[in-house]
Amino acid sequence: MKKYDEIRKIEYVGPNSKEPFGFKYYNPDEVILGKKMREHLKFALSYWHTLDYVGVDMFGGPTEDKSWGEKEPMKLYKKRADMAFDLMEKLSIDYYCFHDVDIAPKGKNLKEFLANFNEMVEYLQTLQRKYNKKLLWCTANNFGDKAFMAGAATSPNADVFALSAAKVKACLDANIKLGGSGYVFWGGREGYDTLLNTNMKLELDNLGYFMQMARDYARSKGYKGDFYIEPKPKEPTKHQYDFDAATTCNFLRTYGLLGDFKLNIEANHATLAGHTFEHELRVARVNGAFGSIDANQGDMLLGWDTDQFPTNVYDTTLSMYEVLKEGGFKNGGLNFDAKTRRQSNTLEDILLAYIAGMDAFALGLRKAVKLIEDGRIDAFKDERYRSYKEGIGQKIMQKSTNFDELSKYALEHDEINVESGRQEYLESVLNSILFEK
Ligand code: XUL
Ligand code: CO
């Protein structure tokens, strides 16, 4: 196999090629339904998994070296930034995402960290211009440090609430400077481990107020992009306040945030919550809160957040179906919140993992288009609800009936025939499209 440095750019080689460092399904400039594949998919590189993760797990230390021989912290972080853009260039990835702590050394205190951070933001700005790349979103890591052990905006300690605000403010400024089109809040430790020590109402109200202040601050600085909440049911806390899409929409509505805030749906978080990825996307859509995607997959036999690169084409097809039905991404995109397995520990593995994930979504896009063009599933669904197109059903749709009328109608129509849902047939239609020659 070729070495990282021998590879200049990953090219589209088509589905019949056996070239490992080539795209089989992702052809960035190919136009599908009037849009280039790169615009449909809006792939983003995740800084934390790609540049910072070195293979550590609960039972063992690093299996990868991502220091590139650099010892001095600022030099190391600049080297990482160079590598991030080199990877994006090789992979034809147009966007990237980061946490504040991913891109800059921590220093001795907040002041030092913010100085390092701002210097690195300048550096990233230069690289963005040089390589013609964009920031999809950034976020503050308000969960890693000891200070955040009991949460950030939901901490029982008001000093932590203030520290969290300082970090988010710096990230919002950076996001505006770098032209990011989204800003993510993932709960981190915003949740609880036991109700015995938790004032849930105070914590939720503080979280709502924190988001309102973040929105108002960024808008006052001219930020026009989206804010996203990324639901996750558990891990690291036993119960995360942003449990799933439905819970999070309720939170956004309660605190007057819906509209400015949308959802960043992560596949592995969906399955942790006991839902499918496409379920979470549909819930976001029906609430007018579809925003962005963290693309990855979990392992159903493990049951924790394994953040694997997505390769399951059923999932990518059904999720791209939701994206297409929504009219595509606006400010959002597909961020690979995914890491190579601990044993896939070379730089080449990073390329191979991104190729696998990008191809899986590219194939998912192609199949979702076929599913829609084929029309059988959409037509079946449409037909299934036809009773709402006329008569009493139409009145229900128009909200122009009442219980007296419905009761009279029911008494006159008591021979009801609910038709078959044809699940097995529809699943075979999906298979025929997925595996057609
Ligand atoms: C954690 C997770 C985060 C967010 C950003 O499970 O998904 O990486 O995407 O903080
Ligand atoms: Co994520």
Short mmCIF file of C-alpha atoms and ligand atoms in Angstrom, two decimals:
data_model
loop_
_atom_site.label_atom_id
_atom_site.label_comp_id
_atom_site.label_asym_id
_atom_site.label_seq_id
_atom_site.Cartn_x
_atom_site.Cartn_y
_atom_site.Cartn_z
CA MET A 1 0.00 0.00 0.00
CA LYS A 2 1.14 3.54 -0.72
CA LYS A 3 2.49 5.72 2.07
CA TYR A 4 0.75 8.93 3.10
CA ASP A 5 3.40 11.16 1.52
CA GLU A 6 3.17 9.34 -1.81
CA ILE A 7 -0.51 10.25 -2.11
CA ARG A 8 -1.25 13.66 -3.56
CA LYS A 9 -5.00 13.65 -3.99
CA ILE A 10 -7.65 10.95 -3.69
CA GLU A 11 -9.35 10.71 -7.07
CA TYR A 12 -12.67 9.22 -8.10
CA VAL A 13 -11.86 5.78 -9.54
CA GLY A 14 -15.40 4.36 -9.79
CA PRO A 15 -17.10 1.34 -8.22
CA ASN A 16 -15.18 -1.30 -10.17
CA SER A 17 -11.72 -0.16 -9.14
CA LYS A 18 -9.75 -1.93 -6.41
CA GLU A 19 -7.52 1.08 -5.71
CA PRO A 20 -7.64 1.53 -1.91
CA PHE A 21 -6.80 5.23 -2.10
CA GLY A 22 -9.57 6.14 -4.52
CA PHE A 23 -13.24 7.07 -4.20
CA LYS A 24 -15.59 4.40 -5.53
CA TYR A 25 -18.78 6.45 -5.19
CA TYR A 26 -17.77 9.99 -4.25
CA ASN A 27 -17.16 12.09 -7.32
CA PRO A 28 -17.05 15.60 -5.83
CA ASP A 29 -17.92 17.63 -8.93
CA GLU A 30 -20.45 15.22 -10.42
CA VAL A 31 -23.86 16.85 -10.67
CA ILE A 32 -26.80 14.95 -9.18
CA LEU A 33 -30.28 16.50 -9.12
CA GLY A 34 -28.81 19.84 -10.22
CA LYS A 35 -26.15 20.04 -7.49
CA LYS A 36 -22.55 18.88 -7.20
CA MET A 37 -22.00 15.93 -4.87
CA ARG A 38 -19.70 18.08 -2.71
CA GLU A 39 -22.59 20.55 -2.23
CA HIS A 40 -25.11 17.81 -1.43
CA LEU A 41 -22.82 16.19 1.12
CA LYS A 42 -20.83 19.11 2.54
CA PHE A 43 -18.27 16.83 4.21
CA ALA A 44 -16.34 18.16 7.19
CA LEU A 45 -13.23 16.89 8.96
CA SER A 46 -13.43 16.62 12.75
CA TYR A 47 -10.30 18.09 14.26
CA TRP A 48 -10.45 16.25 17.59
CA HIS A 49 -10.62 12.70 16.28
CA THR A 50 -8.38 13.28 13.29
CA LEU A 51 -5.58 15.42 14.67
CA ASP A 52 -5.72 14.97 18.45
CA TYR A 53 -6.91 11.41 19.18
CA VAL A 54 -3.97 9.04 19.60
CA GLY A 55 -5.71 5.73 20.26
CA VAL A 56 -6.05 5.97 24.04
CA ASP A 57 -8.84 3.91 25.63
CA MET A 58 -9.94 3.02 29.18
CA PHE A 59 -7.40 0.20 29.31
CA GLY A 60 -4.40 1.45 27.41
CA GLY A 61 -2.31 4.36 26.23
CA PRO A 62 -1.59 5.78 22.80
CA THR A 63 -1.18 3.59 19.73
CA GLU A 64 -0.59 6.52 17.38
CA ASP A 65 1.93 9.32 17.25
CA LYS A 66 0.49 12.63 16.12
CA SER A 67 3.33 14.83 17.32
CA TRP A 68 5.24 14.89 14.04
CA GLY A 69 8.40 15.29 16.08
CA GLU A 70 7.27 18.63 17.56
CA LYS A 71 7.78 19.24 21.29
CA GLU A 72 7.09 22.95 21.74
CA PRO A 73 3.29 23.28 22.23
CA MET A 74 2.56 26.11 19.80
CA LYS A 75 4.68 24.49 17.07
CA LEU A 76 2.88 21.19 17.63
CA TYR A 77 -0.56 22.79 17.28
CA LYS A 78 0.52 24.62 14.13
CA LYS A 79 1.81 21.36 12.68
CA ARG A 80 -1.53 19.75 13.47
CA ALA A 81 -3.31 22.59 11.69
CA ASP A 82 -1.04 22.10 8.66
CA MET A 83 -1.87 18.39 8.69
CA ALA A 84 -5.60 19.09 8.99
CA PHE A 85 -5.53 21.16 5.82
CA ASP A 86 -3.25 18.70 4.06
CA LEU A 87 -5.75 15.92 4.82
CA MET A 88 -8.69 18.04 3.66
CA GLU A 89 -6.85 18.85 0.46
CA LYS A 90 -5.98 15.21 -0.22
CA LEU A 91 -9.56 14.11 0.51
CA SER A 92 -11.40 16.97 -1.28
CA ILE A 93 -13.10 17.88 2.02
CA ASP A 94 -14.26 21.49 1.96
CA TYR A 95 -15.14 22.05 5.66
CA TYR A 96 -13.81 21.36 9.14
CA CYS A 97 -15.05 21.54 12.75
CA PHE A 98 -13.20 22.00 16.03
CA HIS A 99 -13.47 22.47 19.80
CA ASP A 100 -11.49 25.36 21.29
CA VAL A 101 -9.09 22.97 23.08
CA ASP A 102 -8.46 20.97 19.91
CA ILE A 103 -6.65 23.77 18.18
CA ALA A 104 -4.56 25.45 20.89
CA PRO A 105 -2.41 24.52 23.92
CA LYS A 106 -4.07 25.01 27.30
CA GLY A 107 -1.36 27.17 28.88
CA LYS A 108 -1.35 27.82 32.63
CA ASN A 109 -4.68 29.61 32.95
CA LEU A 110 -7.67 30.96 31.03
CA LYS A 111 -5.80 34.09 29.99
CA GLU A 112 -2.93 32.12 28.50
CA PHE A 113 -5.30 29.70 26.83
CA LEU A 114 -7.30 32.47 25.18
CA ALA A 115 -4.09 34.10 23.92
CA ASN A 116 -2.97 30.78 22.40
CA PHE A 117 -6.45 30.19 21.01
CA ASN A 118 -6.63 33.58 19.32
CA GLU A 119 -3.19 33.12 17.81
CA MET A 120 -4.26 29.76 16.40
CA VAL A 121 -7.49 31.23 15.04
CA GLU A 122 -5.34 33.70 13.06
CA TYR A 123 -3.25 30.78 11.84
CA LEU A 124 -6.33 28.83 10.77
CA GLN A 125 -7.64 31.88 8.95
CA THR A 126 -4.43 31.99 6.88
CA LEU A 127 -4.72 28.28 6.09
CA GLN A 128 -8.41 28.62 5.15
CA ARG A 129 -7.47 31.28 2.60
CA LYS A 130 -4.48 29.35 1.28
CA TYR A 131 -6.43 26.11 0.76
CA ASN A 132 -9.86 27.63 0.08
CA LYS A 133 -11.53 25.72 2.92
CA LYS A 134 -14.37 26.73 5.24
CA LEU A 135 -15.28 26.31 8.88
CA LEU A 136 -18.56 24.39 9.24
CA TRP A 137 -18.83 24.94 13.00
CA CYS A 138 -16.84 25.22 16.16
CA THR A 139 -17.68 24.63 19.80
CA ALA A 140 -16.23 25.07 23.28
CA ASN A 141 -15.01 22.01 25.13
CA ASN A 142 -16.72 22.77 28.45
CA PHE A 143 -16.57 19.22 29.75
CA GLY A 144 -12.94 18.04 29.84
CA ASP A 145 -11.38 20.09 32.61
CA LYS A 146 -11.87 19.33 36.30
CA ALA A 147 -13.79 22.62 36.69
CA PHE A 148 -16.54 21.13 34.52
CA MET A 149 -16.89 17.91 36.50
CA ALA A 150 -20.45 18.85 37.57
CA GLY A 151 -21.41 20.52 34.29
CA ALA A 152 -20.79 23.91 32.66
CA ALA A 153 -23.94 26.05 32.33
CA THR A 154 -25.66 23.53 34.62
CA SER A 155 -22.90 23.45 37.22
CA PRO A 156 -23.97 23.99 40.83
CA ASN A 157 -21.08 26.49 41.02
CA ALA A 158 -21.75 29.95 39.51
CA ASP A 159 -18.03 30.54 38.85
CA VAL A 160 -18.12 27.63 36.44
CA PHE A 161 -21.14 29.17 34.69
CA ALA A 162 -19.05 32.34 34.18
CA LEU A 163 -15.99 30.40 32.99
CA SER A 164 -18.21 28.57 30.50
CA ALA A 165 -19.54 31.87 29.18
CA ALA A 166 -15.99 33.22 28.74
CA LYS A 167 -15.01 30.20 26.68
CA VAL A 168 -18.17 30.24 24.55
CA LYS A 169 -17.74 33.99 23.96
CA ALA A 170 -14.20 33.41 22.65
CA CYS A 171 -15.46 30.61 20.39
CA LEU A 172 -18.32 32.72 19.05
CA ASP A 173 -15.83 35.49 18.22
CA ALA A 174 -13.58 32.93 16.50
CA ASN A 175 -16.52 31.49 14.61
CA ILE A 176 -17.46 34.91 13.28
CA LYS A 177 -13.85 35.67 12.33
CA LEU A 178 -13.45 32.35 10.50
CA GLY A 179 -16.84 32.62 8.77
CA GLY A 180 -18.34 29.51 10.41
CA SER A 181 -21.96 28.86 9.40
CA GLY A 182 -22.89 27.03 12.60
CA TYR A 183 -22.09 26.96 16.29
CA VAL A 184 -22.57 23.71 18.22
CA PHE A 185 -23.55 23.07 21.81
CA TRP A 186 -23.10 19.45 22.76
CA GLY A 187 -24.18 18.93 26.36
CA GLY A 188 -20.90 17.51 27.58
CA ARG A 189 -21.63 17.14 31.28
CA GLU A 190 -24.93 19.05 31.18
CA GLY A 191 -26.96 16.40 32.95
CA TYR A 192 -26.79 14.52 36.21
CA ASP A 193 -25.55 11.31 37.78
CA THR A 194 -27.98 11.24 40.72
CA LEU A 195 -31.09 13.25 41.56
CA LEU A 196 -30.01 13.08 45.20
CA ASN A 197 -27.65 16.01 44.62
CA THR A 198 -29.38 17.75 41.71
CA ASN A 199 -31.68 20.78 41.41
CA MET A 200 -33.01 19.96 37.95
CA LYS A 201 -35.20 23.06 37.56
CA LEU A 202 -32.37 25.45 38.44
CA GLU A 203 -29.99 23.65 36.08
CA LEU A 204 -32.41 23.67 33.14
CA ASP A 205 -33.29 27.34 33.65
CA ASN A 206 -29.60 28.23 33.77
CA LEU A 207 -28.95 26.23 30.61
CA GLY A 208 -31.78 28.04 28.82
CA TYR A 209 -30.52 31.45 29.99
CA PHE A 210 -26.97 30.57 28.92
CA MET A 211 -28.14 29.72 25.38
CA GLN A 212 -30.20 32.92 25.18
CA MET A 213 -27.16 34.99 26.16
CA ALA A 214 -24.95 33.16 23.65
CA ARG A 215 -27.47 33.83 20.88
CA ASP A 216 -27.93 37.47 21.81
CA TYR A 217 -24.17 38.05 22.05
CA ALA A 218 -23.42 36.46 18.66
CA ARG A 219 -26.33 38.20 16.93
CA SER A 220 -25.18 41.55 18.37
CA LYS A 221 -21.81 40.91 16.66
CA GLY A 222 -23.52 40.27 13.33
CA TYR A 223 -23.50 36.45 13.34
CA LYS A 224 -26.02 35.18 10.77
CA GLY A 225 -25.43 31.43 11.01
CA ASP A 226 -27.22 28.71 12.97
CA PHE A 227 -26.82 27.55 16.54
CA TYR A 228 -27.10 23.81 17.03
CA ILE A 229 -27.76 21.57 19.97
CA GLU A 230 -26.43 18.04 19.57
CA PRO A 231 -28.66 15.59 21.47
CA LYS A 232 -27.16 12.64 23.33
CA PRO A 233 -28.96 10.54 25.95
CA LYS A 234 -26.10 9.53 28.25
CA GLU A 235 -22.32 9.38 28.48
CA PRO A 236 -20.56 11.01 30.20
CA THR A 237 -23.47 11.68 32.60
CA LYS A 238 -26.07 9.07 33.41
CA HIS A 239 -28.78 11.35 32.06
CA GLN A 240 -27.99 14.16 29.62
CA TYR A 241 -30.51 17.01 29.49
CA ASP A 242 -30.40 16.96 25.64
CA PHE A 243 -31.48 13.30 25.65
CA ASP A 244 -32.77 13.10 22.08
CA ALA A 245 -34.23 15.25 19.32
CA ALA A 246 -37.73 15.37 20.83
CA THR A 247 -36.49 16.29 24.31
CA THR A 248 -34.19 18.94 22.86
CA CYS A 249 -36.95 20.51 20.74
CA ASN A 250 -39.07 20.79 23.87
CA PHE A 251 -36.18 22.51 25.67
CA LEU A 252 -35.67 24.92 22.75
CA ARG A 253 -39.38 25.78 22.66
CA THR A 254 -39.58 26.29 26.41
CA TYR A 255 -36.72 28.78 26.38
CA GLY A 256 -37.69 30.61 23.18
CA LEU A 257 -34.68 29.36 21.22
CA LEU A 258 -36.27 27.45 18.33
CA GLY A 259 -35.53 29.22 15.05
CA ASP A 260 -32.08 30.47 15.99
CA PHE A 261 -31.28 26.99 17.27
CA LYS A 262 -31.54 23.81 15.24
CA LEU A 263 -30.27 20.28 15.85
CA ASN A 264 -26.99 18.61 15.02
CA ILE A 265 -27.98 14.95 14.82
CA GLU A 266 -25.30 12.34 15.47
CA ALA A 267 -25.94 8.77 14.33
CA ASN A 268 -24.27 7.07 17.31
CA HIS A 269 -26.16 9.32 19.75
CA ALA A 270 -29.44 8.36 18.07
CA THR A 271 -28.84 4.65 18.61
CA LEU A 272 -27.70 5.25 22.20
CA ALA A 273 -31.10 6.88 22.75
CA GLY A 274 -32.83 3.78 21.38
CA HIS A 275 -33.72 5.44 18.08
CA THR A 276 -32.59 5.05 14.52
CA PHE A 277 -30.51 7.79 12.91
CA GLU A 278 -33.32 8.51 10.44
CA HIS A 279 -35.86 8.74 13.28
CA GLU A 280 -33.85 11.55 14.89
CA LEU A 281 -33.53 13.33 11.55
CA ARG A 282 -37.29 13.03 10.97
CA VAL A 283 -38.08 14.39 14.44
CA ALA A 284 -35.77 17.36 13.76
CA ARG A 285 -37.47 17.92 10.40
CA VAL A 286 -41.04 17.82 11.64
CA ASN A 287 -40.10 20.40 14.28
CA GLY A 288 -38.47 22.69 11.71
CA ALA A 289 -35.15 22.06 13.47
CA PHE A 290 -33.11 20.09 10.97
CA GLY A 291 -29.62 21.60 10.96
CA SER A 292 -26.52 19.50 10.62
CA ILE A 293 -25.22 15.95 10.96
CA ASP A 294 -22.41 14.30 12.93
CA ALA A 295 -21.76 11.31 10.72
CA ASN A 296 -20.56 8.12 12.39
CA GLN A 297 -21.93 4.78 13.55
CA GLY A 298 -22.03 2.83 16.78
CA ASP A 299 -21.72 -0.87 17.47
CA MET A 300 -25.06 -2.34 18.53
CA LEU A 301 -23.31 -5.05 20.54
CA LEU A 302 -21.25 -2.60 22.58
CA GLY A 303 -23.77 0.07 23.51
CA TRP A 304 -21.48 3.04 24.02
CA ASP A 305 -20.34 5.91 21.86
CA THR A 306 -17.80 4.14 19.66
CA ASP A 307 -17.70 6.92 17.03
CA GLN A 308 -16.88 4.60 14.16
CA PHE A 309 -16.60 5.78 10.60
CA PRO A 310 -19.97 5.16 8.93
CA THR A 311 -20.03 2.26 6.46
CA ASN A 312 -23.62 1.00 6.78
CA VAL A 313 -25.29 1.87 3.49
CA TYR A 314 -28.82 1.24 4.77
CA ASP A 315 -28.24 4.02 7.31
CA THR A 316 -26.56 6.41 4.89
CA THR A 317 -29.33 5.88 2.32
CA LEU A 318 -32.16 6.46 4.76
CA SER A 319 -30.44 9.49 6.28
CA MET A 320 -29.67 11.04 2.89
CA TYR A 321 -33.33 10.42 1.99
CA GLU A 322 -34.24 12.68 4.93
CA VAL A 323 -31.67 15.28 3.84
CA LEU A 324 -32.99 15.30 0.26
CA LYS A 325 -36.61 15.51 1.43
CA GLU A 326 -35.59 18.51 3.52
CA GLY A 327 -34.21 20.22 0.42
CA GLY A 328 -30.57 19.65 1.43
CA PHE A 329 -28.24 21.27 3.91
CA LYS A 330 -28.39 25.02 4.34
CA ASN A 331 -25.85 26.11 6.96
CA GLY A 332 -25.18 22.55 8.07
CA GLY A 333 -23.17 19.68 6.63
CA LEU A 334 -21.82 16.21 7.32
CA ASN A 335 -19.13 16.28 9.98
CA PHE A 336 -17.31 12.99 10.51
CA ASP A 337 -17.45 12.80 14.29
CA ALA A 338 -15.61 9.52 13.87
CA LYS A 339 -12.26 8.06 14.76
CA THR A 340 -10.18 5.25 13.36
CA ARG A 341 -10.15 2.10 15.49
CA ARG A 342 -7.30 1.85 17.99
CA GLN A 343 -5.63 -0.81 15.87
CA SER A 344 -5.93 1.25 12.68
CA ASN A 345 -3.07 3.36 13.84
CA THR A 346 -1.33 4.79 10.79
CA LEU A 347 -1.79 8.02 8.90
CA GLU A 348 -2.84 5.96 5.88
CA ASP A 349 -5.67 4.53 8.00
CA ILE A 350 -7.03 8.04 8.46
CA LEU A 351 -7.27 8.44 4.69
CA LEU A 352 -8.80 4.98 4.29
CA ALA A 353 -11.36 5.68 7.03
CA TYR A 354 -12.45 8.97 5.51
CA ILE A 355 -12.64 7.35 2.08
CA ALA A 356 -14.86 4.59 3.53
CA GLY A 357 -17.14 7.10 5.27
CA MET A 358 -17.34 9.50 2.35
CA ASP A 359 -18.03 6.68 -0.09
CA ALA A 360 -20.72 5.25 2.19
CA PHE A 361 -22.51 8.62 2.23
CA ALA A 362 -21.93 9.18 -1.49
CA LEU A 363 -23.48 5.79 -2.20
CA GLY A 364 -26.25 6.61 0.26
CA LEU A 365 -26.93 9.82 -1.66
CA ARG A 366 -27.03 7.96 -4.98
CA LYS A 367 -29.39 5.33 -3.55
CA ALA A 368 -31.62 7.91 -1.85
CA VAL A 369 -32.00 9.68 -5.20
CA LYS A 370 -32.98 6.33 -6.78
CA LEU A 371 -35.45 5.68 -3.96
CA ILE A 372 -37.12 8.99 -4.66
CA GLU A 373 -36.99 8.64 -8.45
CA ASP A 374 -38.34 5.08 -8.22
CA GLY A 375 -41.29 6.57 -6.37
CA ARG A 376 -42.85 3.35 -5.06
CA ILE A 377 -42.24 4.10 -1.40
CA ASP A 378 -43.38 7.73 -1.56
CA ALA A 379 -46.44 6.72 -3.63
CA PHE A 380 -47.33 4.00 -1.14
CA LYS A 381 -47.12 6.44 1.74
CA ASP A 382 -49.20 8.99 -0.10
CA GLU A 383 -51.87 6.43 -0.92
CA ARG A 384 -51.90 5.14 2.66
CA TYR A 385 -53.18 8.50 3.89
CA ARG A 386 -55.65 9.10 1.06
CA SER A 387 -58.65 9.13 3.42
CA TYR A 388 -57.47 12.58 4.53
CA LYS A 389 -57.82 13.99 1.01
CA GLU A 390 -61.61 14.18 0.88
CA GLY A 391 -64.73 14.06 2.99
CA ILE A 392 -64.30 13.88 6.74
CA GLY A 393 -60.55 13.36 6.42
CA GLN A 394 -60.18 16.60 4.51
CA LYS A 395 -62.16 18.37 7.23
CA ILE A 396 -59.74 16.96 9.81
CA MET A 397 -56.78 18.23 7.79
CA GLN A 398 -58.40 21.65 7.56
CA LYS A 399 -59.14 21.57 11.29
CA SER A 400 -62.77 22.39 10.50
CA THR A 401 -64.64 19.65 12.31
CA ASN A 402 -65.59 18.90 15.90
CA PHE A 403 -66.43 15.97 18.16
CA ASP A 404 -70.21 16.19 17.48
CA GLU A 405 -69.68 15.87 13.75
CA LEU A 406 -67.02 13.15 14.13
CA SER A 407 -69.24 11.18 16.45
CA LYS A 408 -72.19 11.37 14.03
CA TYR A 409 -69.87 10.34 11.18
CA ALA A 410 -68.50 7.37 13.14
CA LEU A 411 -72.02 6.12 13.90
CA GLU A 412 -72.86 6.22 10.19
CA HIS A 413 -69.59 4.56 9.08
CA ASP A 414 -68.97 1.69 11.43
CA GLU A 415 -67.64 -0.75 8.84
CA ILE A 416 -63.97 0.22 8.91
CA ASN A 417 -61.23 -1.31 6.81
CA VAL A 418 -57.68 -0.31 7.79
CA GLU A 419 -55.42 -1.46 4.97
CA SER A 420 -52.18 -3.43 5.23
CA GLY A 421 -49.05 -1.44 6.04
CA ARG A 422 -47.02 -3.74 3.72
CA GLN A 423 -43.79 -3.37 5.72
CA GLU A 424 -42.10 -6.46 4.27
CA TYR A 425 -42.95 -5.41 0.72
CA LEU A 426 -41.53 -1.92 1.30
CA GLU A 427 -38.35 -3.37 2.82
CA SER A 428 -37.94 -5.53 -0.28
CA VAL A 429 -38.37 -2.46 -2.49
CA LEU A 430 -35.57 -0.79 -0.52
CA ASN A 431 -33.38 -3.88 -1.00
CA SER A 432 -34.09 -4.01 -4.71
CA ILE A 433 -32.86 -0.44 -5.03
CA LEU A 434 -29.84 -0.93 -2.79
CA PHE A 435 -28.65 -4.07 -4.55
CA GLU A 436 -29.76 -3.50 -8.13
CA LYS A 437 -27.10 -4.23 -10.74
C1 XUL B 1 -19.52 13.74 21.95
C2 XUL B 1 -19.66 14.47 20.68
C3 XUL B 1 -18.90 15.74 20.57
C4 XUL B 1 -19.65 16.83 19.90
C5 XUL B 1 -18.98 18.16 19.94
O1 XUL B 1 -20.20 12.55 21.98
O2 XUL B 1 -20.32 14.02 19.78
O3 XUL B 1 -17.70 15.50 19.93
O4 XUL B 1 -19.87 16.51 18.55
O5 XUL B 1 -18.64 18.55 21.21
CO CO B 2 -20.76 14.75 17.86
#
